[in-house]
PDB file of C-alpha atoms in Angstrom:
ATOM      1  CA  UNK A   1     101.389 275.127 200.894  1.00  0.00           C
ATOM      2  CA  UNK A   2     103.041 274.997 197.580  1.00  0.00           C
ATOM      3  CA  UNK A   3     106.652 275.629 196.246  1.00  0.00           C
ATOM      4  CA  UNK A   4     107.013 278.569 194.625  1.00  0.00           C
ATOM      5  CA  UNK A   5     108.395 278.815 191.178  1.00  0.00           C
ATOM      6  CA  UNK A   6     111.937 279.028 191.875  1.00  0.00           C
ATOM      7  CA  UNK A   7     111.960 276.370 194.245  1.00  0.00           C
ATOM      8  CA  UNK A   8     110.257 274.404 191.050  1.00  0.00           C
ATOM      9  CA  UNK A   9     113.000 275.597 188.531  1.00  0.00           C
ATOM     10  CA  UNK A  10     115.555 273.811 191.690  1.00  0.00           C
ATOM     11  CA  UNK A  11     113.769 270.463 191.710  1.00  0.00           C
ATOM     12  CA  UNK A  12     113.715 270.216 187.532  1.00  0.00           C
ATOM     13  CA  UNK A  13     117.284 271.297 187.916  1.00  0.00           C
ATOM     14  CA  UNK A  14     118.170 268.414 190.307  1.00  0.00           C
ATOM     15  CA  UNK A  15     115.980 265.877 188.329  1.00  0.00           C
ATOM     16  CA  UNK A  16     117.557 266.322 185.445  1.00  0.00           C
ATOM     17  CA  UNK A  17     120.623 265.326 186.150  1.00  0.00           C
ATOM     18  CA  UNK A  18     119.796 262.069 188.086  1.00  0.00           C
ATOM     19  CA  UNK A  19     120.974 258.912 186.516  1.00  0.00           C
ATOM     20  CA  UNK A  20     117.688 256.768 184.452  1.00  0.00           C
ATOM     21  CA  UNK A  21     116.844 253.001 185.566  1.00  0.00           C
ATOM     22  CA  UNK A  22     116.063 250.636 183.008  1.00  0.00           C
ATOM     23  CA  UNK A  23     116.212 246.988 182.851  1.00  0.00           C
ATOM     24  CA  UNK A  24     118.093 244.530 181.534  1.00  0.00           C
ATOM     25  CA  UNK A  25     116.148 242.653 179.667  1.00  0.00           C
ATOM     26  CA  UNK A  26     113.366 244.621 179.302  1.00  0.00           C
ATOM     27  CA  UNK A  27     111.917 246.352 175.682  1.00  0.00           C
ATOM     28  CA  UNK A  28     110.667 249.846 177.359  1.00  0.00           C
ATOM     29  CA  UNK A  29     111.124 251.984 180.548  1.00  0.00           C
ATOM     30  CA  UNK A  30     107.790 252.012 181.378  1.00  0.00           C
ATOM     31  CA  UNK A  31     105.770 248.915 182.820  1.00  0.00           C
ATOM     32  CA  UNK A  32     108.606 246.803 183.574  1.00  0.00           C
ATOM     33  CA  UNK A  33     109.111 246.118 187.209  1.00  0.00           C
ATOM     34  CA  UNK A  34     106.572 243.905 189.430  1.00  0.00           C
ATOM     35  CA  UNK A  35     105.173 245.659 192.237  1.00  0.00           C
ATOM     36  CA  UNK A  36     105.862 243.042 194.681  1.00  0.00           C
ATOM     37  CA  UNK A  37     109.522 243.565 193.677  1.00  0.00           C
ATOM     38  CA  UNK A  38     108.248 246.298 196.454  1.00  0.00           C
ATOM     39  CA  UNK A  39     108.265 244.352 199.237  1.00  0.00           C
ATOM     40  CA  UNK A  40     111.511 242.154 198.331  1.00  0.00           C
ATOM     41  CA  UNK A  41     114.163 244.957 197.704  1.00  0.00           C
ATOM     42  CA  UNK A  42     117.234 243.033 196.433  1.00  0.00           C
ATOM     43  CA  UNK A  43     119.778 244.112 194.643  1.00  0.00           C
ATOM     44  CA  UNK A  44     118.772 244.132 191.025  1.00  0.00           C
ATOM     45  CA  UNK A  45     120.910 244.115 187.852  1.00  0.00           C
ATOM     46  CA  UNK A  46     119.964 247.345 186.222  1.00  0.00           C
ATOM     47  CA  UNK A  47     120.741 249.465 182.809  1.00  0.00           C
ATOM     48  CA  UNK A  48     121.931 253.270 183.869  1.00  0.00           C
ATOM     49  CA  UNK A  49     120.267 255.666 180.904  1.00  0.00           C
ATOM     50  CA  UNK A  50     121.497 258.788 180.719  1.00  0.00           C
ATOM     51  CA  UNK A  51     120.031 262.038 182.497  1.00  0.00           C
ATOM     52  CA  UNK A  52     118.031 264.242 181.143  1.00  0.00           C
ATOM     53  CA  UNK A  53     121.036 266.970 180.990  1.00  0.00           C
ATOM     54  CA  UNK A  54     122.726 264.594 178.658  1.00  0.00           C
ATOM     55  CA  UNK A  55     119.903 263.553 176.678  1.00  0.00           C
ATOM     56  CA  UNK A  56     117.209 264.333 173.922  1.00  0.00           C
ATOM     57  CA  UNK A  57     113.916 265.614 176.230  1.00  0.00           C
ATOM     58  CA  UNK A  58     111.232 264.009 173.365  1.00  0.00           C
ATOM     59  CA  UNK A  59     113.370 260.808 173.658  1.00  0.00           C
ATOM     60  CA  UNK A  60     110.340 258.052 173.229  1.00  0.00           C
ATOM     61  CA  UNK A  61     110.589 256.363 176.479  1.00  0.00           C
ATOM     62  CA  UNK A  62     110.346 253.065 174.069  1.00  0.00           C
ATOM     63  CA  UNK A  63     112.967 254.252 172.482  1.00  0.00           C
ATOM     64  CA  UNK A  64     114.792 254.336 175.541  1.00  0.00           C
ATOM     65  CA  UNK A  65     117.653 257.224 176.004  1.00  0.00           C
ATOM     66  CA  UNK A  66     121.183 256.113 175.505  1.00  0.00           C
ATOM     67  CA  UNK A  67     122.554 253.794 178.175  1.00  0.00           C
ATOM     68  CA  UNK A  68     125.570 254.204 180.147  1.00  0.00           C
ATOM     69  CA  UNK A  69     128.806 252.177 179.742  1.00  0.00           C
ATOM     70  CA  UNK A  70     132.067 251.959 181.161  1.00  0.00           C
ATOM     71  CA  UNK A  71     135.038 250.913 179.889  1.00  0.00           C
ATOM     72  CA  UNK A  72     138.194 250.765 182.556  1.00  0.00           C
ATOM     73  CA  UNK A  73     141.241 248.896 182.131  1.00  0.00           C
ATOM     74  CA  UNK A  74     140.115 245.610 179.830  1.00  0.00           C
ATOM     75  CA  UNK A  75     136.791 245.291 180.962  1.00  0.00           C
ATOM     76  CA  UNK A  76     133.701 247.118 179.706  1.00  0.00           C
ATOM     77  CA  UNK A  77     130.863 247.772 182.713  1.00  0.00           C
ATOM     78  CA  UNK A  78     127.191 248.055 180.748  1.00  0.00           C
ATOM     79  CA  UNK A  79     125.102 246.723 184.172  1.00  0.00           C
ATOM     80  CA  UNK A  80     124.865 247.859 187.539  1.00  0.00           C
ATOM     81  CA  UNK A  81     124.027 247.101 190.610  1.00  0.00           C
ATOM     82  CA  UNK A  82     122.491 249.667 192.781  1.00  0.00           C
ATOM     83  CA  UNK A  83     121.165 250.135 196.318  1.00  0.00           C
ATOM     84  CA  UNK A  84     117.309 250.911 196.788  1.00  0.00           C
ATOM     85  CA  UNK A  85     116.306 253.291 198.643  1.00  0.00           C
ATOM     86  CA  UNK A  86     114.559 252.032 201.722  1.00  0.00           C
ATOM     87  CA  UNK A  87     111.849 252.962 204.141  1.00  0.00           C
ATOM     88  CA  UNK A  88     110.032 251.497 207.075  1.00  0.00           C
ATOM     89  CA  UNK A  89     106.764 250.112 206.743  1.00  0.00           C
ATOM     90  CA  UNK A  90     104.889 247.325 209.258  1.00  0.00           C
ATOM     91  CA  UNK A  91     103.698 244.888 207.694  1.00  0.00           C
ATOM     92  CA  UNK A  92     100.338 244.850 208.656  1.00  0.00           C
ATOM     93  CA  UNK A  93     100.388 248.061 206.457  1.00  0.00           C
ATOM     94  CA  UNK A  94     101.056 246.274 203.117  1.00  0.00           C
ATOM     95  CA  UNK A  95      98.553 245.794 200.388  1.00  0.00           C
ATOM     96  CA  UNK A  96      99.437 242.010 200.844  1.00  0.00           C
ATOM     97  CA  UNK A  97      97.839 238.094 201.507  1.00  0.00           C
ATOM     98  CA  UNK A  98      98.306 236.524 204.450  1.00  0.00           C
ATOM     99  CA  UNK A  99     100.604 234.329 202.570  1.00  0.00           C
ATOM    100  CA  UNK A 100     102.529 237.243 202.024  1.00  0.00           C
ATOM    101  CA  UNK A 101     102.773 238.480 205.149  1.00  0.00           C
ATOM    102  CA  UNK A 102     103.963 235.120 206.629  1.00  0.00           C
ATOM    103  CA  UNK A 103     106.845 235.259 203.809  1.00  0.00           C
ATOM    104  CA  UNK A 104     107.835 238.567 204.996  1.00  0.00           C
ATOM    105  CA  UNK A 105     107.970 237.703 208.298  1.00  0.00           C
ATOM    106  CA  UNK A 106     110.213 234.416 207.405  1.00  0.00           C
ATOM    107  CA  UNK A 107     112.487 236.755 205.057  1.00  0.00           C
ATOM    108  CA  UNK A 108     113.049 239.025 207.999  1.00  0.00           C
ATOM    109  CA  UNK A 109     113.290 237.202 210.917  1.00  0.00           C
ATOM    110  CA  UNK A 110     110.927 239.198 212.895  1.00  0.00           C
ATOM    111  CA  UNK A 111     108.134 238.489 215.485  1.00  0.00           C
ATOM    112  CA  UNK A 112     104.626 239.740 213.787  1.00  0.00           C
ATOM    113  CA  UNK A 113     102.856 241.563 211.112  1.00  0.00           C
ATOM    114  CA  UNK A 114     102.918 244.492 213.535  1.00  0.00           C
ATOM    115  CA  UNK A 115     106.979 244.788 212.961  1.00  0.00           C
ATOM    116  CA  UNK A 116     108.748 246.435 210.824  1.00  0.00           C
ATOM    117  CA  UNK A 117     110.643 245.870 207.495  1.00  0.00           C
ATOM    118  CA  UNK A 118     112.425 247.902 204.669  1.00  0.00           C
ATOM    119  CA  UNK A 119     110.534 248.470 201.512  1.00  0.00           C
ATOM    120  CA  UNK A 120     111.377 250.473 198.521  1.00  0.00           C
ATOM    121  CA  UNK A 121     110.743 254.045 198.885  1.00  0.00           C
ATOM    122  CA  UNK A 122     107.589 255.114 196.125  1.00  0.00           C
ATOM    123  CA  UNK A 123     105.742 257.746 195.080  1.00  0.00           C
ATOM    124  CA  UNK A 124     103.023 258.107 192.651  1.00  0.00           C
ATOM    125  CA  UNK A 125     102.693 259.916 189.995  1.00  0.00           C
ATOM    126  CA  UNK A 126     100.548 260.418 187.058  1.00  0.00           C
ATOM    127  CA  UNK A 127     101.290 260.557 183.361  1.00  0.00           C
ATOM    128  CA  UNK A 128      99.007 260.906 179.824  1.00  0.00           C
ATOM    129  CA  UNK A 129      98.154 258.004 178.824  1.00  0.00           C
ATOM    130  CA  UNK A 130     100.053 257.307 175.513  1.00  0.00           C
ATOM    131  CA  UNK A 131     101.148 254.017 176.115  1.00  0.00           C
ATOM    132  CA  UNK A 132     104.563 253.911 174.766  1.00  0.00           C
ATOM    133  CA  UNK A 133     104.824 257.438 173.637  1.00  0.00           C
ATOM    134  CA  UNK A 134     105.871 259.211 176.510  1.00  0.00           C
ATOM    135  CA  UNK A 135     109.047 261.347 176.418  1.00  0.00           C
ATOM    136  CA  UNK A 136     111.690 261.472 179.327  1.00  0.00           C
ATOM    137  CA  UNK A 137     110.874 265.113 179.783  1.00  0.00           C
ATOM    138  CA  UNK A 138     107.126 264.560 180.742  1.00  0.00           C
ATOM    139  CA  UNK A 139     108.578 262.148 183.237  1.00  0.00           C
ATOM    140  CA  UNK A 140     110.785 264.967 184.825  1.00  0.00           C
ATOM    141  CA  UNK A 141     108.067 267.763 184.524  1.00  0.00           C
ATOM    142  CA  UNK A 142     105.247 265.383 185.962  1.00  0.00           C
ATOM    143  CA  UNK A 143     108.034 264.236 188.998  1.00  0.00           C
ATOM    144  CA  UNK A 144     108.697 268.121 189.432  1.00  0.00           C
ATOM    145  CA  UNK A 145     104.687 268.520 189.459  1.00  0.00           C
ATOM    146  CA  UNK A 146     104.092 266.015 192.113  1.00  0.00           C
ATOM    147  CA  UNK A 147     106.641 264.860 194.173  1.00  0.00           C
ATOM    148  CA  UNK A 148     106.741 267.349 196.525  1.00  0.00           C
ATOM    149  CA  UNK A 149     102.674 267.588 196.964  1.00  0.00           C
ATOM    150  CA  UNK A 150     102.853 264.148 198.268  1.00  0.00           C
ATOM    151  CA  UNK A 151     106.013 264.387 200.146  1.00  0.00           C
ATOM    152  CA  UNK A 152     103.446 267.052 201.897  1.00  0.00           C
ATOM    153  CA  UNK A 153     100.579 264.894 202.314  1.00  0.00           C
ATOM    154  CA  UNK A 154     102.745 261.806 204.041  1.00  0.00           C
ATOM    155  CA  UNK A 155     104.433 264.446 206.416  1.00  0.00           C
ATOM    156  CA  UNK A 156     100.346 265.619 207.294  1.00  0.00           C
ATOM    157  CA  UNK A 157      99.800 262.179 207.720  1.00  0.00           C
ATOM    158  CA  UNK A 158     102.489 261.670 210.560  1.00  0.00           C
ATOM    159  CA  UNK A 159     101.373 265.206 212.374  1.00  0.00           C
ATOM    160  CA  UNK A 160      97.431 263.187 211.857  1.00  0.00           C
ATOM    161  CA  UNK A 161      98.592 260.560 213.998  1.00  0.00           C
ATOM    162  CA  UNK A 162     100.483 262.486 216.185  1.00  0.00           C
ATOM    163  CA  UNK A 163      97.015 264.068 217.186  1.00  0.00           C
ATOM    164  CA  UNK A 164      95.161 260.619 217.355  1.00  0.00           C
ATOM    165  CA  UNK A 165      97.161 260.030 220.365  1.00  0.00           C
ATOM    166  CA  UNK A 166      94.943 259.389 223.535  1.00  0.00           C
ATOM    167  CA  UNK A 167      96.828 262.429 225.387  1.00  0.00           C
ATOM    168  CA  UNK A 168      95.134 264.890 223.174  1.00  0.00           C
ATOM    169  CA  UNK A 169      90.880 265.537 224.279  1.00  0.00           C
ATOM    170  CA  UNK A 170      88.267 264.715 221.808  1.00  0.00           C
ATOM    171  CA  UNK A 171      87.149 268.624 221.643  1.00  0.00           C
ATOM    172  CA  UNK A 172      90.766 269.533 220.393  1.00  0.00           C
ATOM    173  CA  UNK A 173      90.924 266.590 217.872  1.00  0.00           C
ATOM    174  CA  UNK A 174      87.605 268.113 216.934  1.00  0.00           C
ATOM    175  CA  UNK A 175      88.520 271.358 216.439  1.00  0.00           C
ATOM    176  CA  UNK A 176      91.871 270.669 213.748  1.00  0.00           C
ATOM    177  CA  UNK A 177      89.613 268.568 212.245  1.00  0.00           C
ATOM    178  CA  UNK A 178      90.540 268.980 208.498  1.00  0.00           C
ATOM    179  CA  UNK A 179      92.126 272.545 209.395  1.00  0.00           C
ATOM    180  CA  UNK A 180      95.071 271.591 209.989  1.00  0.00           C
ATOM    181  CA  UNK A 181      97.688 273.631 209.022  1.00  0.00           C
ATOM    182  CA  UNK A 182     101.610 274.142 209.809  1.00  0.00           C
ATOM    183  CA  UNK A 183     102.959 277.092 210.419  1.00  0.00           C
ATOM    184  CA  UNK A 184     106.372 279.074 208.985  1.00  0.00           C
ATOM    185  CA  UNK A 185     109.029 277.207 210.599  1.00  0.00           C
ATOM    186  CA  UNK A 186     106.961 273.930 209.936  1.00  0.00           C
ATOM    187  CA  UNK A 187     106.745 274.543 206.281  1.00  0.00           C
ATOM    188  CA  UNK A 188     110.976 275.236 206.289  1.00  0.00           C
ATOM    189  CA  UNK A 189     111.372 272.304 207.454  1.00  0.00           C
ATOM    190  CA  UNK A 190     109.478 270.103 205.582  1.00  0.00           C
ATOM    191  CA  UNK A 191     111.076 272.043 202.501  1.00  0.00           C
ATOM    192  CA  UNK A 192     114.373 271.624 203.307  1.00  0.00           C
ATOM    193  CA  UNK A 193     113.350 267.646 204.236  1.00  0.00           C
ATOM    194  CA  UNK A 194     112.476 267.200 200.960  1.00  0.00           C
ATOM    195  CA  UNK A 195     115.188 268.997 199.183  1.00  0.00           C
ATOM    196  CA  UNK A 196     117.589 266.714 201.461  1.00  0.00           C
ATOM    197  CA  UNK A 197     115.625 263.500 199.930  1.00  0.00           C
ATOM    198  CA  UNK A 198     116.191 264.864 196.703  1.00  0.00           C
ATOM    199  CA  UNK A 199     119.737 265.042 197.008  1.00  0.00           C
ATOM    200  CA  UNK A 200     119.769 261.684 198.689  1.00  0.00           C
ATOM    201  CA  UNK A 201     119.460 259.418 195.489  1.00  0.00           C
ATOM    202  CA  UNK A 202     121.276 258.979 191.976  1.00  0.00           C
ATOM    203  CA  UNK A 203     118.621 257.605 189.870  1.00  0.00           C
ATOM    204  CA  UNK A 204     115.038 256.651 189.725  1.00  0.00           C
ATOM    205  CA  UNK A 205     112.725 254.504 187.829  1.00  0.00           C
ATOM    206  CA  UNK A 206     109.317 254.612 186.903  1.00  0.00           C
ATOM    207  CA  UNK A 207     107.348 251.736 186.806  1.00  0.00           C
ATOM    208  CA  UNK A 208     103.630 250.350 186.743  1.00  0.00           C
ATOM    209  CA  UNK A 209     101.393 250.409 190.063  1.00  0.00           C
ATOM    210  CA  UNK A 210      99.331 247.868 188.698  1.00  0.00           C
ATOM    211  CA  UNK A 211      99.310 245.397 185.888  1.00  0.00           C
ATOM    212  CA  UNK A 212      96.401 247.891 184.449  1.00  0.00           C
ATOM    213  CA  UNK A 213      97.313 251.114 185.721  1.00  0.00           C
ATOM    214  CA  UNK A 214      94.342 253.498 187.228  1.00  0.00           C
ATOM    215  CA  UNK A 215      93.406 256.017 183.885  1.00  0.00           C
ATOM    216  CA  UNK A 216      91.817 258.853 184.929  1.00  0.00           C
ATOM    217  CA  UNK A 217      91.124 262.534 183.865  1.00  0.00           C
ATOM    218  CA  UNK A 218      91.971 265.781 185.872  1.00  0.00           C
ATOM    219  CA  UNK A 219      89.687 268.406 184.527  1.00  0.00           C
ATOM    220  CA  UNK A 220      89.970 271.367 186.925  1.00  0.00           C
ATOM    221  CA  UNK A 221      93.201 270.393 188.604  1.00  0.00           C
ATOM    222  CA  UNK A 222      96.448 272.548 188.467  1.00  0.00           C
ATOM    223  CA  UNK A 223      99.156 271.233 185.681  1.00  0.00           C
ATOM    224  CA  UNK A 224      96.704 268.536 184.125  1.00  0.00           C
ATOM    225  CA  UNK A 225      95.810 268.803 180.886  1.00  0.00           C
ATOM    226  CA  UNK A 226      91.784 268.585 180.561  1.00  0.00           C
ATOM    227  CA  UNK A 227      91.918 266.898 177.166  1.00  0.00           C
ATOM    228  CA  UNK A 228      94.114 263.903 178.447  1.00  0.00           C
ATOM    229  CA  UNK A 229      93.175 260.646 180.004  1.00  0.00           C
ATOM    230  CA  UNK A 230      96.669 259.849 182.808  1.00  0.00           C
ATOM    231  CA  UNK A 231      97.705 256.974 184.022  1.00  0.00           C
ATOM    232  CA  UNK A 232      99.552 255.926 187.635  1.00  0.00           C
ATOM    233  CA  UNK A 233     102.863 254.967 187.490  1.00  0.00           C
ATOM    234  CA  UNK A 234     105.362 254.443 190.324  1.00  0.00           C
ATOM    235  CA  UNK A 235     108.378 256.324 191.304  1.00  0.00           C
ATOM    236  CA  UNK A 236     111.335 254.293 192.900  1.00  0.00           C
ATOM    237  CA  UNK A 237     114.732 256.087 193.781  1.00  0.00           C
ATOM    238  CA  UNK A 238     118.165 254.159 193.685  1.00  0.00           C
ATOM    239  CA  UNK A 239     121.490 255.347 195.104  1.00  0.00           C
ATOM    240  CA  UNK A 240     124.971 254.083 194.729  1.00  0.00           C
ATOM    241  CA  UNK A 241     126.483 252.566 198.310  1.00  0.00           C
ATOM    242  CA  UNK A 242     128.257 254.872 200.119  1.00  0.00           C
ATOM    243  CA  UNK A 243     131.244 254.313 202.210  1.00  0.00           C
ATOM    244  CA  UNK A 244     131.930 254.088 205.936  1.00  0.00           C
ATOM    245  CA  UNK A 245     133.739 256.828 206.976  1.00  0.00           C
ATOM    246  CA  UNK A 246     137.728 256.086 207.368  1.00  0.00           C
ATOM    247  CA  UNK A 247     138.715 255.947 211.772  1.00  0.00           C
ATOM    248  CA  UNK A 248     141.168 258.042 213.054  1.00  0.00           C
ATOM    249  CA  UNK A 249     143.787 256.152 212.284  1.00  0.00           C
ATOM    250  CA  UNK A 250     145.431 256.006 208.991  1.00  0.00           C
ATOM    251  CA  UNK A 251     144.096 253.381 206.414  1.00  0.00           C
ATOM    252  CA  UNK A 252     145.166 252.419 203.154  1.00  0.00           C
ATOM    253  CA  UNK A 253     143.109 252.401 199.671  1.00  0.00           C
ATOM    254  CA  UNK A 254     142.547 249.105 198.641  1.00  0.00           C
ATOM    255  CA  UNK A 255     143.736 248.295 194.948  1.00  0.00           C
ATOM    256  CA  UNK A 256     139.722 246.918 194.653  1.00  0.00           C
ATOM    257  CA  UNK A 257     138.286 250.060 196.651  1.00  0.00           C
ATOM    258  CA  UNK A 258     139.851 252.457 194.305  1.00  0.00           C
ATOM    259  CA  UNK A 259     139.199 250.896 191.438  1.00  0.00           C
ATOM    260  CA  UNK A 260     135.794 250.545 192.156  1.00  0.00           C
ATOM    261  CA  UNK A 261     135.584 254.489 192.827  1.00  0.00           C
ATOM    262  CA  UNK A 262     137.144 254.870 189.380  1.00  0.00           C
ATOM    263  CA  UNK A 263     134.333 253.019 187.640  1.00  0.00           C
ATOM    264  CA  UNK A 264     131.868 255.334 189.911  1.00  0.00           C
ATOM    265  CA  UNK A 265     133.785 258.503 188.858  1.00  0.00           C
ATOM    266  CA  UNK A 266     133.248 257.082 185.601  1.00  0.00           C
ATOM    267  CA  UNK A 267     129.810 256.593 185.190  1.00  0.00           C
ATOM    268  CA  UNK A 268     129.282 260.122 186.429  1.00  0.00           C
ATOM    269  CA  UNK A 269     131.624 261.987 183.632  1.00  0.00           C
ATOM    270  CA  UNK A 270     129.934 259.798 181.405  1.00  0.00           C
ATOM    271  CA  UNK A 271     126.560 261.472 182.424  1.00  0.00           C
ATOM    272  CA  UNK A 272     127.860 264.580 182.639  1.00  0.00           C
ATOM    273  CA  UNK A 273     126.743 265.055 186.478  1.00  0.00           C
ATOM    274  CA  UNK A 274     129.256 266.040 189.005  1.00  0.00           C
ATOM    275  CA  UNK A 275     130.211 263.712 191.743  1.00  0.00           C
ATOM    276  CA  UNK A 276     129.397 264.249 195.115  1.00  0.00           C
ATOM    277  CA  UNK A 277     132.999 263.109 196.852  1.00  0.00           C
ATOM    278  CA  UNK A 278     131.918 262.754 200.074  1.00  0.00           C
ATOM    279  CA  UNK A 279     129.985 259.570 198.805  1.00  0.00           C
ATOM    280  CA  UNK A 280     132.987 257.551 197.936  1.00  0.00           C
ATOM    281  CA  UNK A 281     132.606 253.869 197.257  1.00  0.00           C
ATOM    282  CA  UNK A 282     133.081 250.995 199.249  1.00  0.00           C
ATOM    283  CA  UNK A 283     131.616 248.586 197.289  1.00  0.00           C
ATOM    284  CA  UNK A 284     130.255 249.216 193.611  1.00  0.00           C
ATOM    285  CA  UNK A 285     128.603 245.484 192.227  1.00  0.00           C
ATOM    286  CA  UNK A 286     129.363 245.524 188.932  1.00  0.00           C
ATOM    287  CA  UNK A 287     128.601 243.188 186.087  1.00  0.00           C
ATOM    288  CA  UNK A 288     131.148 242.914 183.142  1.00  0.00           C
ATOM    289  CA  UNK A 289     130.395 242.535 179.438  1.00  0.00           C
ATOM    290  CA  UNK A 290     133.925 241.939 178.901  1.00  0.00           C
ATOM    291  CA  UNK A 291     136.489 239.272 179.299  1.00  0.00           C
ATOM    292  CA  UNK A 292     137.785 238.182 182.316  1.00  0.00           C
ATOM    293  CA  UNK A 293     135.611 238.093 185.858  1.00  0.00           C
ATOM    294  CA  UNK A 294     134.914 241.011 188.380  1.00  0.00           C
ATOM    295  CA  UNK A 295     135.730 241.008 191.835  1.00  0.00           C
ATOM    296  CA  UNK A 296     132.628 240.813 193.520  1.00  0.00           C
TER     297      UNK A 296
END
């Protein structure tokens, strides 16, 4: 079960124009974010580069494409704040200590390592090993590659456990075995799942899994090239807050909600990518690099 090449062409064209992460304080895009920062989602202060659209696709990643700054009224906007995006996960099911754990469950307030918290939604993906050479548009390509395969394999895991369920006999567990497959209007809807994930971020970041990430070679797989070594690297998806929607009854802008959907509207002419305006601001957190303070 594999998109076909259209469907491809659609996710490069989506990934393109999402919105690059980068930090702060930090000399490259790659390698630059702890992985426990997985397990403690907080806000983070963050550098918006911009999309691939609007940028130079053999831009050295250590180069860093050109960041994104605002400038509205007296104040000039050059960090954001963004939102993670979140998934469940027990506890129990995290590559952490016991030390951890306990942490998590103090963070949280909840009853065991059996419950569960939000983590930042990852994927993995894998890309040649060149250290600081790589170029935005291998990042793109290689997320257009992958994404979806293991989007796949985590929606085969849930139908896995599904199955491991008591109510279902030995002798029929037996006989999926490692056939399993899903049929046409399974395969829709998985598609159109992950097309709806897609659309439900504004910019992602890659970062290290490990301190010293896996290197491997891929000799006989699809889209790997046999005479590189590749290295795995997390995915993590960001997404500006969105807004509750307005009651029935009539309510007023704010002077700081509309502002704050101004600097939004912004950003997004400044990266050339359209804005969705059904995803109006409530709250943007915004540092400013100019004078005066911002209403937090």
């Amino acid at each position: 079960m594999k998109l076909n090449e259209e469907q491809l062409k659609e996710v490069y064209e989506i990934l393109r124009e999402k919105l690059l992460v980068m930090r702060a304080n930090a000399d490259g895009v790659v390698n630059i974010t702890a992985g426990n920062e997985r397990y403690f989602p907080e806000k983070k202060n963050i550098v918006l580069g911009m999309p691939l659209a609007s940028s130079n696709a053999t831009l050295s990643l250590n180069e860093k494409p050109k960041a994104i700054s605002v400038t509205f009224g007296r104040k000039s906007f050059k960090t954001f704040s963004l939102l993670p995006l979140y998934e469940q996960k027990k506890i129990a099911g995290l590559d952490v200590n016991a030390e951890k754990q306990k942490s998590l469950i103090q963070k949280y307030k909840v009853k065991d390592e059996q419950s569960q918290i939000p983590v930042l939604k990852t994927f993995y993906i894998h890309l040649p090993y060149y250290k600081n050479c790589l170029n935005y548009g291998e990042v793109v390509t290689r997320m257009t590659l992958e994404l979806y395969e293991q989007f796949l394999n985590k929606e085969r895991i849930k139908v896995e456990e599904a199955f491991a369920d008591e109510h279902f006999s030995f002798s029929f567990k037996t006989k999926v075995g490692n056939k399993l497959t899903f049929n046409k209007s399974h395969e829709q809807y998985i598609e159109k799942k992950f097309f709806d994930f897609l659309k439900s971020f504004d910019a992602f970041e890659i970062t290290n899994s490990e301190d010293f990430p896996l290197i491997a070679n891929y000799k006989g797989f699809d889209n790997f090239d046999e005479k590189l070594n590749y290295a795995t690297y997390m995915v993590s998806f960001w997404k500006f807050p969105i807004a509750e929607k307005p009651s029935y009854k009539t309510q007023k802008v704010s002077n700081k909600d509309a502002q704050l959907l101004k600097i939004k509207r912004a950003v997004f002419n400044k990266a050339h990518v359209n804005m969705d305006e059904n995803a109006a601001l409530s709250v943007l957190p915004l540092i400013s690099d100019g004078k005066g303070k911002d209403d937090k």
